[in-house]
Amino acid sequence: MQSEEFVTNSAEETTQLGRRIAARLSVPALVLLKGDLGAGKTTLTKGIIAGLGTAEEEEVTSPTFTLIHVFQRPGAQPMKVYHADLYRIEGPQGLDSLGLDDILSEPCILIVEWSERLTLRSDWPIVRIELEHLGGDRRTIRVTGLEAFAAGSNPASQAAAQNAK
Ligand code: ADP
Ligand code: MG
């Protein structure tokens, strides 16, 4: 599985990376984000959702309390994108109440913050993204599972080709 690591130096660089990731996503897909509070999961998601053409960056806000937001792209190529945040989920019952099974009953893109709290069986392609603070505005963003995610394709960050497994 192809794994790539990026370093971004600002929130803008992270949303830009999100747009590049979006360009490589196809429906259906699970995008599983991991990283501490403030690591940049929501910021990256803004770029992904804007890049998919389902909302403007500023329309994408943290679903911390609502737990899940849905964005739709109408028109000839409709698409549904769900953005979930499991930070406040309590136990399996909390997860059940989200209705993820229903969401996954039709092809869509499901982006999940705090995805380590997810217990879900799905045969959809999975893109795993881990974000880490490097201090200040620097973040490491490791992306696994995006096919043909060419090294150096993100001029806004210092891309380093990583262990192709
Ligand atoms: P999370 O969803 O992981 O809790 P957020 O995306 O909500 O994190 O918050 C990240 C915060 O860090 C935002 O205030 C953002 O402006 C700031 N920030 C600074 N540098 C970066 C960067 N390189 N990438 C992402 N966010 C950054
Ligand atoms: Mg968040």
XYZ file of N, CA and C and ligand atoms in Angstrom:
523
model
N 0.848 -1.200 0.000
C 0.000 0.000 0.000
C 0.880 1.245 0.000
N 0.542 2.163 -0.871
C 1.315 3.385 -1.008
C 1.081 4.303 0.204
N 2.161 4.785 0.798
C 2.034 5.690 1.934
C 2.938 6.891 1.701
N 2.415 8.075 1.919
C 3.195 9.284 1.644
C 3.100 10.238 2.819
N 4.183 10.978 3.003
C 4.217 11.892 4.128
C 4.446 13.313 3.638
N 3.648 14.231 4.165
C 3.766 15.643 3.804
C 4.012 16.456 5.053
N 4.697 17.567 4.894
C 4.805 18.539 5.969
C 4.163 19.822 5.473
N 3.197 20.345 6.241
C 2.611 21.635 5.868
C 3.011 22.660 6.918
N 3.057 23.911 6.492
C 3.531 24.990 7.365
C 2.457 26.017 7.688
N 1.244 25.763 7.265
C 0.133 26.676 7.567
C -1.172 25.926 7.326
N -2.251 26.500 7.879
C -3.571 25.913 7.644
C -3.880 25.913 6.147
N -3.467 26.975 5.451
C -3.751 27.057 4.005
C -3.072 25.911 3.259
N -1.847 25.594 3.639
C -1.168 24.481 2.970
C -1.895 23.164 3.233
N -2.465 23.064 4.419
C -3.185 21.822 4.742
C -4.480 21.714 3.939
N -5.216 22.828 3.807
C -6.443 22.743 2.994
C -6.078 22.476 1.536
N -4.966 23.039 1.101
C -4.517 22.796 -0.271
C -4.201 21.307 -0.480
N -3.564 20.715 0.507
C -3.298 19.272 0.433
C -4.616 18.506 0.394
N -5.597 18.979 1.175
C -6.916 18.340 1.171
C -7.537 18.346 -0.219
N -7.366 19.456 -0.922
C -7.905 19.535 -2.291
C -7.211 18.535 -3.208
N -5.938 18.358 -3.017
C -5.207 17.399 -3.866
C -5.622 15.966 -3.536
N -5.902 15.731 -2.282
C -6.388 14.407 -1.891
C -7.758 14.173 -2.527
N -8.609 15.202 -2.495
C -9.959 15.079 -3.066
C -9.905 14.689 -4.535
N -8.931 15.241 -5.232
C -8.813 14.966 -6.668
C -8.526 13.493 -6.931
N -8.045 12.795 -5.910
C -7.693 11.381 -6.062
C -8.730 10.450 -5.460
N -9.809 11.016 -4.916
C -10.828 10.179 -4.284
C -11.898 9.813 -5.291
N -12.401 8.601 -5.173
C -13.586 8.272 -5.944
C -14.603 7.624 -5.013
N -15.842 7.693 -5.413
C -16.950 7.171 -4.609
C -17.107 5.674 -4.877
N -17.269 4.836 -3.874
C -17.337 5.156 -2.459
C -15.952 5.155 -1.824
N -15.834 5.814 -0.673
C -14.569 5.785 0.062
C -14.792 6.171 1.519
N -13.979 5.557 2.368
C -13.908 5.958 3.768
C -12.592 6.693 3.961
N -12.659 7.890 4.522
C -11.452 8.662 4.796
C -11.342 8.777 6.315
N -10.377 8.059 6.870
C -10.273 7.938 8.323
C -9.132 8.795 8.845
N -9.486 9.827 9.624
C -8.500 10.787 10.124
C -8.163 10.496 11.578
N -6.872 10.581 11.863
C -6.395 10.438 13.238
C -5.466 11.581 13.561
N -5.491 12.008 14.810
C -4.581 13.070 15.231
C -5.175 13.797 16.417
N -4.314 14.375 17.251
C -4.759 15.057 18.462
C -5.626 16.264 18.138
N -6.261 16.807 19.173
C -7.002 18.061 19.037
C -6.070 19.133 18.472
N -6.538 19.821 17.465
C -5.739 20.895 16.886
C -4.696 20.423 15.891
N -4.674 19.139 15.614
C -3.680 18.624 14.659
C -3.989 19.090 13.237
N -5.270 19.341 12.969
C -5.627 19.848 11.636
C -6.605 18.967 10.869
N -7.301 18.079 11.570
C -8.232 17.166 10.898
C -9.357 17.931 10.206
N -9.958 18.878 10.940
C -11.059 19.648 10.341
C -10.530 20.545 9.223
N -9.367 21.102 9.425
C -8.759 21.969 8.404
C -8.511 21.189 7.111
N -7.987 19.981 7.242
C -7.759 19.145 6.063
C -9.093 18.787 5.402
N -10.098 18.506 6.235
C -11.421 18.137 5.716
C -12.038 19.272 4.906
N -11.813 20.520 5.345
C -12.293 21.676 4.564
C -11.784 21.587 3.127
N -10.523 21.278 2.999
C -9.928 21.181 1.668
C -10.484 20.011 0.872
N -10.679 18.890 1.558
C -11.193 17.700 0.857
C -12.616 17.982 0.352
N -13.454 18.509 1.231
C -14.861 18.723 0.861
C -14.983 19.816 -0.195
N -14.185 20.875 -0.061
C -14.198 21.923 -1.090
C -13.684 21.354 -2.412
N -12.652 20.525 -2.331
C -12.074 19.938 -3.539
C -13.037 19.001 -4.254
N -13.922 18.387 -3.484
C -14.915 17.492 -4.086
C -16.055 18.283 -4.718
N -16.078 19.583 -4.451
C -17.111 20.432 -5.060
C -18.440 20.360 -4.341
N -18.422 19.913 -3.075
C -19.690 19.770 -2.358
C -19.971 20.926 -1.402
N -18.995 21.781 -1.143
C -19.207 22.951 -0.282
C -17.999 23.865 -0.404
N -18.176 25.098 0.055
C -17.039 26.011 0.158
C -16.293 25.676 1.445
N -15.008 25.996 1.475
C -14.209 25.705 2.677
C -14.874 26.224 3.950
N -15.378 27.490 3.873
C -15.909 28.100 5.101
C -17.226 27.484 5.557
N -17.853 26.712 4.681
C -19.085 26.019 5.070
C -18.794 24.751 5.863
N -17.543 24.325 5.838
C -17.163 23.097 6.547
C -16.670 23.477 7.932
N -17.460 23.108 8.949
C -17.088 23.410 10.328
C -17.049 22.103 11.104
N -16.456 22.176 12.274
C -16.298 20.950 13.053
C -17.654 20.424 13.520
N -17.951 19.161 13.219
C -19.206 18.586 13.718
C -19.050 18.062 15.144
N -18.405 18.858 15.989
C -18.087 18.392 17.346
C -19.353 18.041 18.120
N -20.383 18.883 18.007
C -21.602 18.642 18.791
C -22.679 17.935 17.995
N -22.753 18.259 16.710
C -23.767 17.612 15.870
C -23.298 16.229 15.434
N -22.028 15.969 15.598
C -21.390 14.680 15.301
C -21.271 14.354 13.811
N -22.256 14.801 13.030
C -22.151 14.469 11.618
C -22.798 15.550 10.750
N -22.118 15.926 9.697
C -22.638 16.879 8.714
C -22.695 16.185 7.361
N -23.654 16.610 6.545
C -23.730 16.037 5.203
C -23.683 17.160 4.174
N -22.948 16.908 3.116
C -22.819 17.865 2.012
C -23.220 17.143 0.734
N -23.915 17.848 -0.121
C -24.381 17.213 -1.351
C -23.973 18.024 -2.545
N -23.552 17.337 -3.566
C -23.290 17.998 -4.832
C -24.418 17.602 -5.779
N -25.233 18.582 -6.184
C -26.313 18.265 -7.109
C -25.775 18.204 -8.536
N -26.667 18.059 -9.469
C -26.262 18.139 -10.870
C -26.064 16.781 -11.510
N -25.354 16.802 -12.610
C -25.212 15.600 -13.436
C -24.421 14.510 -12.710
N -23.465 14.943 -11.883
C -22.675 13.963 -11.133
C -22.874 14.201 -9.645
N -24.020 13.792 -9.136
C -24.304 14.060 -7.732
C -23.375 13.265 -6.822
N -23.135 13.810 -5.654
C -22.262 13.134 -4.700
C -22.675 13.548 -3.294
N -22.616 12.589 -2.377
C -22.864 12.907 -0.978
C -21.578 12.708 -0.199
N -21.264 13.682 0.631
C -20.090 13.577 1.487
C -20.537 13.774 2.931
N -20.194 12.840 3.786
C -20.494 12.945 5.207
C -19.202 13.258 5.962
N -19.331 14.136 6.947
C -18.185 14.527 7.776
C -18.567 14.268 9.230
N -17.952 13.265 9.818
C -18.282 12.881 11.190
C -17.118 13.174 12.128
N -17.451 13.463 13.372
C -16.440 13.673 14.410
C -16.843 12.819 15.609
N -16.043 11.831 15.923
C -16.414 10.869 16.961
C -15.838 11.219 18.328
N -15.308 12.442 18.470
C -14.647 12.819 19.726
C -15.567 12.611 20.928
N -16.848 12.976 20.742
C -17.778 12.912 21.875
C -18.628 11.651 21.906
N -18.315 10.728 21.042
C -19.086 9.478 21.006
C -18.821 8.683 22.279
N -19.895 8.179 22.869
C -19.711 7.360 24.055
C -20.157 5.936 23.793
N -19.194 5.077 23.664
C -19.462 3.648 23.555
C -20.167 3.245 22.272
N -20.413 1.946 22.145
C -21.037 1.401 20.932
C -22.424 1.981 20.691
N -23.155 2.306 21.772
C -24.503 2.837 21.581
C -24.460 4.213 20.927
N -23.496 5.003 21.351
C -23.334 6.308 20.725
C -23.055 6.166 19.244
N -22.197 5.230 18.926
C -21.874 4.979 17.516
C -23.125 4.544 16.746
N -23.901 3.646 17.353
C -25.124 3.158 16.704
C -26.052 4.312 16.368
N -26.124 5.281 17.294
C -27.082 6.367 17.113
C -26.728 7.264 15.940
N -25.520 7.147 15.457
C -25.110 7.960 14.300
C -25.713 7.455 12.991
N -26.085 6.201 12.957
C -26.679 5.639 11.750
C -25.693 5.462 10.615
N -24.476 5.107 10.961
C -23.460 4.955 9.906
C -23.810 3.819 8.935
N -24.478 2.789 9.445
C -24.862 1.693 8.546
C -25.763 2.203 7.433
N -26.708 3.070 7.805
C -27.593 3.659 6.789
C -26.800 4.497 5.801
N -25.877 5.271 6.342
C -25.069 6.144 5.491
C -24.300 5.315 4.465
N -23.820 4.165 4.921
C -23.004 3.336 4.030
C -23.846 2.435 3.126
N -25.158 2.588 3.193
C -25.998 1.756 2.340
C -26.078 2.303 0.921
N -25.610 3.517 0.731
C -25.505 4.037 -0.638
C -24.116 4.647 -0.813
N -23.581 4.555 -2.034
C -22.213 5.011 -2.255
C -22.056 6.496 -1.890
N -21.028 6.799 -1.116
C -20.770 8.177 -0.720
C -19.308 8.250 -0.291
N -18.914 9.433 0.156
C -17.610 9.564 0.805
C -17.873 9.911 2.260
N -17.318 9.111 3.151
C -17.486 9.338 4.590
C -16.123 9.693 5.172
N -16.043 10.911 5.701
C -14.802 11.396 6.318
C -15.009 11.379 7.833
N -14.095 10.750 8.562
C -14.292 10.565 10.000
C -13.108 11.098 10.794
N -13.370 12.076 11.681
C -12.346 12.524 12.632
C -12.430 11.632 13.871
N -11.323 11.410 14.529
C -11.235 10.484 15.666
C -11.696 9.090 15.235
N -11.188 8.664 14.104
C -11.656 7.406 13.521
C -11.217 6.197 14.327
N -10.290 6.400 15.285
C -9.906 5.254 16.120
C -11.095 4.776 16.957
N -12.139 5.627 17.065
C -13.325 5.226 17.840
C -14.360 4.516 16.987
N -14.033 4.333 15.741
C -14.982 3.729 14.804
C -14.870 2.213 14.842
N -16.002 1.551 14.963
C -16.014 0.104 14.739
C -17.023 -0.118 13.628
N -16.530 -0.551 12.529
C -17.372 -0.565 11.342
C -16.832 -1.628 10.410
N -17.748 -2.390 9.857
C -17.298 -3.324 8.841
C -17.731 -2.814 7.485
N -16.771 -2.649 6.612
C -17.100 -2.138 5.289
C -16.045 -2.628 4.319
N -16.466 -2.904 3.105
C -15.473 -3.326 2.115
C -15.132 -2.174 1.175
N -15.522 -0.970 1.555
C -15.172 0.195 0.745
C -13.672 0.488 0.854
N -13.117 1.097 -0.174
C -11.717 1.517 -0.087
C -11.520 2.485 1.083
N -10.404 2.328 1.773
C -10.124 3.160 2.948
C -8.868 3.992 2.711
N -8.986 5.274 2.961
C -7.818 6.161 2.957
C -7.569 6.562 4.409
N -6.376 6.252 4.903
C -6.045 6.589 6.287
C -5.133 7.808 6.302
N -5.468 8.766 7.154
C -4.661 9.982 7.229
C -4.340 10.274 8.691
N -3.041 10.349 8.982
C -2.615 10.660 10.347
C -1.947 12.018 10.368
N -2.387 12.868 11.285
C -1.826 14.224 11.392
C -1.111 14.374 12.717
N 0.024 15.048 12.665
C 0.805 15.246 13.890
C 1.330 16.662 13.968
N 1.259 17.236 15.162
C 1.872 18.532 15.450
C 3.384 18.426 15.372
N 4.014 19.369 14.719
C 5.474 19.432 14.796
C 5.892 20.691 15.537
N 4.936 21.327 16.207
C 5.219 22.601 16.875
C 4.883 23.755 15.949
N 4.429 24.858 16.538
C 4.049 26.019 15.733
C 2.981 25.650 14.729
N 3.174 26.069 13.494
C 2.186 25.789 12.446
C 2.580 24.595 11.584
N 3.598 23.873 11.984
C 4.034 22.731 11.173
C 3.283 21.464 11.548
N 2.887 20.743 10.533
C 2.182 19.492 10.760
C 2.735 18.432 9.814
N 2.822 17.214 10.312
C 3.086 16.079 9.432
C 1.752 15.443 9.083
N 1.567 15.125 7.825
C 0.318 14.497 7.370
C 0.681 13.263 6.547
N 0.351 12.108 7.093
C 0.703 10.834 6.451
C -0.547 10.233 5.832
N -0.474 9.968 4.554
C -1.649 9.495 3.803
C -1.373 8.085 3.292
N -2.258 7.163 3.619
C -2.098 5.784 3.159
C -3.371 5.329 2.455
N -3.214 4.699 1.328
C -4.357 4.087 0.671
C -4.884 4.840 -0.528
N -4.302 5.995 -0.821
C -4.685 6.710 -2.040
C -3.869 6.129 -3.168
N -4.535 5.625 -4.157
C -3.799 5.027 -5.259
C -3.033 6.079 -6.050
N -1.883 5.721 -6.491
C -1.108 6.561 -7.396
C -0.991 7.994 -6.884
N -0.734 8.104 -5.583
C -0.587 9.432 -4.995
C 0.865 9.858 -5.194
N 1.099 10.480 -6.324
C 2.471 10.685 -6.781
C 3.291 11.551 -5.820
N 4.472 11.127 -5.525
C 5.375 11.907 -4.679
C 5.682 13.233 -5.359
N 5.724 14.277 -4.563
C 6.096 15.577 -5.104
C 4.965 16.263 -5.837
N 3.754 15.709 -5.750
C 2.647 16.310 -6.476
C 2.048 17.482 -5.726
N 2.544 17.747 -4.539
C 2.020 18.867 -3.765
C 3.094 19.930 -3.577
N 3.150 20.920 -4.458
C 4.209 21.909 -4.397
C 4.163 22.751 -3.122
N 2.972 22.789 -2.466
C 2.848 23.633 -1.280
C 3.478 22.997 -0.053
N 3.892 21.793 -0.186
C 4.491 21.154 0.978
C 5.760 20.442 0.578
N 6.505 20.067 1.581
C 7.709 19.305 1.290
C 7.324 17.843 1.246
N 7.144 17.353 0.057
C 6.708 15.972 -0.085
C 7.915 15.053 -0.083
N 7.769 13.992 0.628
C 8.846 13.012 0.636
C 8.270 11.654 0.276
N 8.843 11.043 -0.688
C 8.373 9.713 -1.059
C 8.607 8.783 0.117
N 7.637 7.975 0.390
C 7.734 7.110 1.546
C 7.670 5.661 1.149
N 8.038 4.871 2.115
C 7.963 3.426 2.015
C 6.775 2.896 1.219
N 6.978 2.571 0.002
C 5.943 1.898 -0.756
C 5.903 0.455 -0.306
N 4.786 0.086 0.327
C 4.744 -1.250 0.928
C 4.209 -2.258 -0.057
P -8.578 19.153 14.653
O -9.809 19.005 13.803
O -7.546 18.113 14.363
O -8.890 19.248 16.120
P -8.480 21.802 13.505
O -8.311 21.634 12.046
O -9.834 22.114 14.016
O -7.874 20.521 14.244
O -7.519 22.949 14.057
C -6.223 23.135 13.631
C -5.810 24.517 14.062
O -4.425 24.695 13.829
C -6.544 25.592 13.284
O -6.768 26.697 14.135
C -5.540 25.952 12.186
O -5.696 27.282 11.718
C -4.224 25.785 12.930
N -3.082 25.433 12.066
C -1.870 26.039 12.087
N -1.023 25.465 11.227
C -1.707 24.462 10.638
C -1.364 23.490 9.661
N -0.137 23.417 9.121
N -2.316 22.608 9.306
C -3.535 22.629 9.849
N -3.937 23.524 10.786
C -3.017 24.443 11.180
Mg -11.794 18.638 14.298
